Each structure stands twice: as structure tokens, then as C-alpha cells.
Short mmCIF file of C-alpha atoms in Angstrom, two decimals:
data_model
loop_
_atom_site.label_atom_id
_atom_site.label_comp_id
_atom_site.label_asym_id
_atom_site.label_seq_id
_atom_site.Cartn_x
_atom_site.Cartn_y
_atom_site.Cartn_z
CA GLU U 1 0.00 0.00 0.00
CA PRO U 2 1.40 3.41 -0.94
CA GLU U 3 2.56 5.52 1.96
CA VAL U 4 4.11 8.86 2.75
CA THR U 5 7.71 8.60 3.89
CA GLN U 6 9.81 11.13 5.80
CA THR U 7 13.51 11.49 6.47
CA PRO U 8 15.21 11.71 8.82
CA SER U 9 13.16 10.20 11.61
CA HIS U 10 15.05 12.30 14.15
CA GLN U 11 17.12 15.44 13.60
CA VAL U 12 19.16 17.18 16.26
CA THR U 13 20.52 20.63 15.49
CA GLN U 14 22.00 23.65 17.17
CA MET U 15 19.99 26.84 17.52
CA GLY U 16 20.55 29.09 14.52
CA GLN U 17 21.34 26.27 12.13
CA GLU U 18 19.38 25.50 8.98
CA VAL U 19 17.52 22.22 8.70
CA ILE U 20 15.75 20.57 5.81
CA LEU U 21 13.09 17.98 6.46
CA ARG U 22 12.27 15.69 3.59
CA CYS U 23 9.09 13.96 2.55
CA VAL U 24 8.15 11.68 -0.31
CA PRO U 25 4.39 11.97 -0.84
CA ILE U 26 2.25 9.26 -2.42
CA SER U 27 3.07 9.32 -6.12
CA ASN U 28 -0.29 10.30 -7.66
CA HIS U 29 -1.13 12.90 -5.02
CA LEU U 30 -1.30 16.53 -5.96
CA TYR U 31 -1.63 18.36 -2.64
CA PHE U 32 1.04 18.45 0.01
CA TYR U 33 1.05 19.66 3.59
CA TRP U 34 3.25 20.16 6.61
CA TYR U 35 1.97 20.01 10.16
CA ARG U 36 3.81 20.14 13.43
CA GLN U 37 3.16 18.85 16.92
CA ILE U 38 5.00 20.31 19.86
CA LEU U 39 5.45 17.71 22.57
CA GLY U 40 2.22 17.20 24.48
CA GLN U 41 0.23 19.57 22.29
CA LYS U 42 -2.13 19.23 19.37
CA VAL U 43 -1.19 18.91 15.74
CA GLU U 44 -1.03 22.31 14.01
CA PHE U 45 -1.23 23.13 10.32
CA LEU U 46 1.79 24.88 8.83
CA VAL U 47 1.39 25.05 5.08
CA SER U 48 -0.32 23.53 2.06
CA PHE U 49 1.22 23.31 -1.41
CA TYR U 50 -0.28 22.69 -4.82
CA ASN U 51 0.96 23.18 -8.36
CA ASN U 52 4.32 24.40 -7.10
CA GLU U 53 2.79 27.14 -5.05
CA ILE U 54 1.80 27.66 -1.46
CA SER U 55 -1.98 27.41 -1.22
CA GLU U 56 -2.30 28.43 2.40
CA LYS U 57 -0.03 29.02 5.35
CA SER U 58 -0.58 29.54 9.02
CA GLU U 59 0.78 32.34 11.14
CA ILE U 60 3.39 29.89 12.41
CA PHE U 61 4.83 29.67 8.91
CA ASP U 62 6.88 32.86 8.98
CA ASP U 63 9.85 33.95 6.87
CA GLN U 64 12.08 31.39 8.56
CA PHE U 65 10.15 28.60 6.88
CA SER U 66 10.03 27.62 3.23
CA VAL U 67 8.78 24.68 1.23
CA GLU U 68 9.89 23.28 -2.06
CA ARG U 69 9.21 20.46 -4.42
CA PRO U 70 12.67 20.22 -6.00
CA ASP U 71 11.87 17.25 -8.21
CA GLY U 72 8.94 15.03 -9.05
CA SER U 73 8.99 13.12 -5.80
CA ASN U 74 10.37 15.06 -2.85
CA PHE U 75 8.65 17.74 -0.81
CA THR U 76 10.85 19.62 1.64
CA LEU U 77 10.43 21.94 4.59
CA LYS U 78 13.35 24.24 5.34
CA ILE U 79 13.83 26.16 8.54
CA ARG U 80 16.53 28.76 7.92
CA SER U 81 17.61 29.60 11.45
CA THR U 82 16.21 27.23 13.99
CA LYS U 83 14.97 28.37 17.38
CA LEU U 84 14.45 26.35 20.54
CA GLU U 85 10.71 26.60 20.07
CA ASP U 86 10.96 24.88 16.69
CA SER U 87 11.54 21.62 18.53
CA ALA U 88 8.58 19.47 17.55
CA MET U 89 7.43 16.52 15.52
CA TYR U 90 6.89 17.55 11.92
CA PHE U 91 4.40 15.60 9.83
CA CYS U 92 4.14 15.64 6.09
CA ALA U 93 0.83 14.73 4.44
CA SER U 94 -0.45 14.39 0.91
CA SER U 95 -3.82 14.04 -0.75
CA GLU U 96 -5.27 13.42 -4.17
CA GLY U 97 -7.46 16.47 -3.89
CA THR U 98 -10.65 14.43 -3.94
CA ALA U 99 -13.96 15.73 -2.68
CA TYR U 100 -13.35 14.70 0.90
CA ASN U 101 -9.70 15.55 0.92
CA GLU U 102 -8.36 12.56 2.82
CA GLN U 103 -4.82 13.36 3.78
CA PHE U 104 -2.32 10.60 4.34
CA PHE U 105 0.30 11.32 6.97
CA GLY U 106 3.91 10.30 7.13
CA PRO U 107 5.51 8.93 10.31
CA GLY U 108 7.00 12.29 11.21
CA THR U 109 10.43 13.78 11.84
CA ARG U 110 11.28 14.66 15.40
CA LEU U 111 13.30 17.89 15.38
CA THR U 112 15.28 18.73 18.49
CA VAL U 113 16.89 22.16 18.66
CA LEU U 114 19.59 22.56 21.31
CA ALA A 1 -13.85 29.38 10.61
CA GLN A 2 -13.68 25.80 11.75
CA SER A 3 -12.72 24.30 15.08
CA VAL A 4 -13.10 21.17 17.16
CA THR A 5 -13.29 20.78 20.89
CA GLN A 6 -12.47 17.54 22.60
CA LEU A 7 -13.95 17.21 26.06
CA GLY A 8 -11.60 15.52 28.43
CA SER A 9 -7.86 15.48 27.89
CA HIS A 10 -7.62 12.08 29.58
CA VAL A 11 -10.13 9.26 29.72
CA SER A 12 -9.54 6.04 31.63
CA VAL A 13 -11.73 2.95 31.23
CA SER A 14 -11.49 -0.66 32.29
CA GLU A 15 -10.71 -3.35 29.77
CA GLY A 16 -14.00 -4.52 28.28
CA ALA A 17 -15.84 -1.32 29.14
CA LEU A 18 -17.43 1.14 26.75
CA VAL A 19 -15.15 3.79 25.29
CA LEU A 20 -16.67 7.22 24.66
CA LEU A 21 -14.50 10.09 23.48
CA ARG A 22 -16.30 13.35 22.95
CA CYS A 23 -15.85 15.83 20.12
CA ASN A 24 -17.83 18.90 19.19
CA TYR A 25 -17.19 20.87 16.05
CA SER A 26 -17.84 24.34 14.78
CA SER A 27 -18.06 25.00 11.08
CA SER A 28 -19.75 27.57 8.90
CA VAL A 29 -19.93 25.07 6.05
CA PRO A 30 -20.83 21.37 6.01
CA PRO A 31 -17.74 19.76 7.45
CA TYR A 32 -15.76 16.65 6.84
CA LEU A 33 -14.84 15.10 10.18
CA PHE A 34 -12.16 12.63 11.16
CA TRP A 35 -10.82 10.71 14.09
CA TYR A 36 -7.11 9.96 14.13
CA VAL A 37 -5.19 7.76 16.56
CA GLN A 38 -1.59 8.25 17.58
CA TYR A 39 0.26 5.49 19.38
CA PRO A 40 3.32 6.46 21.43
CA ASN A 41 6.17 7.72 19.28
CA GLN A 42 4.26 7.06 16.08
CA GLY A 43 2.50 9.06 13.41
CA LEU A 44 -1.18 9.70 12.82
CA GLN A 45 -3.44 6.90 11.68
CA LEU A 46 -6.92 7.56 10.33
CA LEU A 47 -9.54 5.71 12.37
CA LEU A 48 -12.61 6.84 10.49
CA LYS A 49 -14.06 9.70 8.50
CA TYR A 50 -17.43 11.37 7.98
CA THR A 51 -18.01 12.68 4.48
CA SER A 52 -21.80 13.15 4.59
CA ALA A 53 -22.72 9.74 3.18
CA ALA A 54 -23.94 8.18 6.43
CA THR A 55 -24.21 9.68 9.87
CA LEU A 56 -22.97 6.52 11.62
CA VAL A 57 -19.45 5.84 10.49
CA LYS A 58 -17.58 2.63 11.21
CA GLY A 59 -13.82 2.63 11.37
CA ILE A 60 -10.94 0.33 12.09
CA ASN A 61 -10.38 -1.62 15.30
CA GLY A 62 -14.09 -1.68 16.17
CA PHE A 63 -14.47 2.09 16.57
CA GLU A 64 -17.42 4.04 15.27
CA ALA A 65 -18.65 7.62 15.42
CA GLU A 66 -21.97 9.28 14.86
CA PHE A 67 -22.39 12.67 13.23
CA LYS A 68 -25.14 14.65 14.94
CA LYS A 69 -25.70 17.95 13.23
CA SER A 70 -28.24 19.16 15.80
CA GLU A 71 -25.66 18.70 18.54
CA THR A 72 -22.62 19.59 16.38
CA SER A 73 -21.02 16.45 17.75
CA PHE A 74 -18.96 13.58 16.40
CA HIS A 75 -18.29 11.36 19.41
CA LEU A 76 -16.13 8.26 19.08
CA THR A 77 -17.23 5.00 20.67
CA LYS A 78 -16.16 1.43 21.02
CA PRO A 79 -18.32 -1.12 22.83
CA SER A 80 -15.51 -3.00 24.54
CA ALA A 81 -12.09 -1.52 25.25
CA HIS A 82 -8.93 -3.50 24.68
CA MET A 83 -5.53 -2.85 26.17
CA SER A 84 -4.18 -2.14 22.71
CA ASP A 85 -6.57 0.84 22.40
CA ALA A 86 -4.42 2.90 24.76
CA ALA A 87 -3.30 5.87 22.68
CA GLU A 88 -3.94 9.54 21.94
CA TYR A 89 -7.06 10.25 19.89
CA PHE A 90 -7.57 13.38 17.83
CA CYS A 91 -10.81 14.64 16.40
CA ALA A 92 -10.34 16.78 13.31
CA VAL A 93 -12.33 18.84 10.84
CA THR A 94 -11.67 20.05 7.35
CA GLY A 95 -13.48 21.98 4.69
CA ARG A 96 -14.54 20.69 1.32
CA SER A 97 -12.15 22.43 -1.00
CA SER A 98 -9.34 20.35 -2.41
CA ALA A 99 -6.54 21.99 -0.46
CA SER A 100 -8.35 22.47 2.83
CA LYS A 101 -6.17 22.17 5.90
CA ILE A 102 -7.10 19.80 8.69
CA ILE A 103 -7.80 21.39 12.04
CA PHE A 104 -7.14 19.10 14.96
CA GLY A 105 -8.58 19.05 18.43
CA SER A 106 -6.32 19.06 21.43
CA GLY A 107 -6.48 15.30 21.80
CA THR A 108 -7.73 12.81 24.36
CA ARG A 109 -5.41 10.32 25.93
CA LEU A 110 -7.16 7.00 26.43
CA SER A 111 -5.86 4.72 29.17
CA ILE A 112 -7.11 1.19 29.69
CA ARG A 113 -7.15 -0.35 33.17
CA PRO A 114 -6.67 -4.11 33.40
#
């Protein structure tokens, strides 16, 4: 069964460093998303992406964040200068864009900023 | 605007007892509603979804949920709890456009007593 994959599973970085989180969405999906979950809190929407453009972004998704689909398979989230409060689990999701918009989630990348 | 409220951050039931996890939604448009489960240190798994076909929705692992428009509720139930049901459960809502973000509730941690 097709699934969304994410790498790495765990990333540790120093404050101020750039990180890139990678996702491979399901191959025939057209819509891509990033969500994050700070430890012990709810899952929050960051950004949605379609046709090589950002469709919507939350107020969390400030200038330090960017997304890219560099080739036909990968979907990346870049944080330019990490802060302590960026420590969280980051989930990638993709969907076909069908009427009920079922999104399939990856296993997540745990980002720890020291 | 859309939102979901989960009543009770922690629910504890005995093995074999009824599980009831409460969720109320707010939406200015007919919503799509979901329940996701998250096991410790894992990603999000879709339990079931409401897409307006039937108000009583059956999901995996014996869970079901009933959409009640008059009560703006989408409570999750399971007749008989199993130890393996111990996890975090998230109610979520999304709109009907193709790129709609998913808005998650704050989650309910389900514990099962032997």
C-alpha cells in the first residue's frame, strides 16, 4: 500500500542552524502539507502546497520557513535559522485532492533544537 | 472558521468497558470530520471519517462515530475496550475544498485499566 515517507526520523541541530526535512508523498497525489506537533500539544497546520505554489499558510509559517518540491517526488520543509521553540514533531501529508480531501500522513520527523 | 473541541484530555476505562471520546465541532460550512489515533512515538493513523454519506461511520479496530448535526457532535465510541486501544485520539475537521487544511482538536489520551 502506498505511503508517505519522511527522512530523517530524528534530527538534532543547534539553535541558529538550517535544517531541511524531507518527505516523499504518495506518487499520484497533488496536494502536500506540513503540520507540526510540539510535545504534548495538538497537531497544528503549517502550510499547504499545490501546483508548485503555497496554497495556504498559518501564522506559524513565517519567513524562517520555506517549502519546495525540488523534483517530481520530494517535498521539503526548510527552517533557515532554527529556534528552541521549533523543537517538535513535523508531519508531512499528501492528498489526491478528492472531494473529501483525505490526507495521508507520514511517520514524522522529530526535530530537536539545542 | 472551523474548530473542534475535545472534552476531556484524559479518559480512563477498564478493559472490556465502553469507550466514549467526545468531540464537538464548529463550522460555517458542512464539514468533513475525522478521528485519528496516535500510538506512542508514532504518526497519525486515520480511524474513520465522515463525508456526509452516512451519519454513523464505522472505522478500524471496532471504533465508530456518529455525526449529529443538531448537537454539532462527532463522538467516538467502542463497545468494549482493549488494552491495545491505549493511545492519543484526535478529532479533526476540514473543509470541502481540495486543499483544505485539517484542524485538529487538542487530543484525548485513552488509558485502559486491566
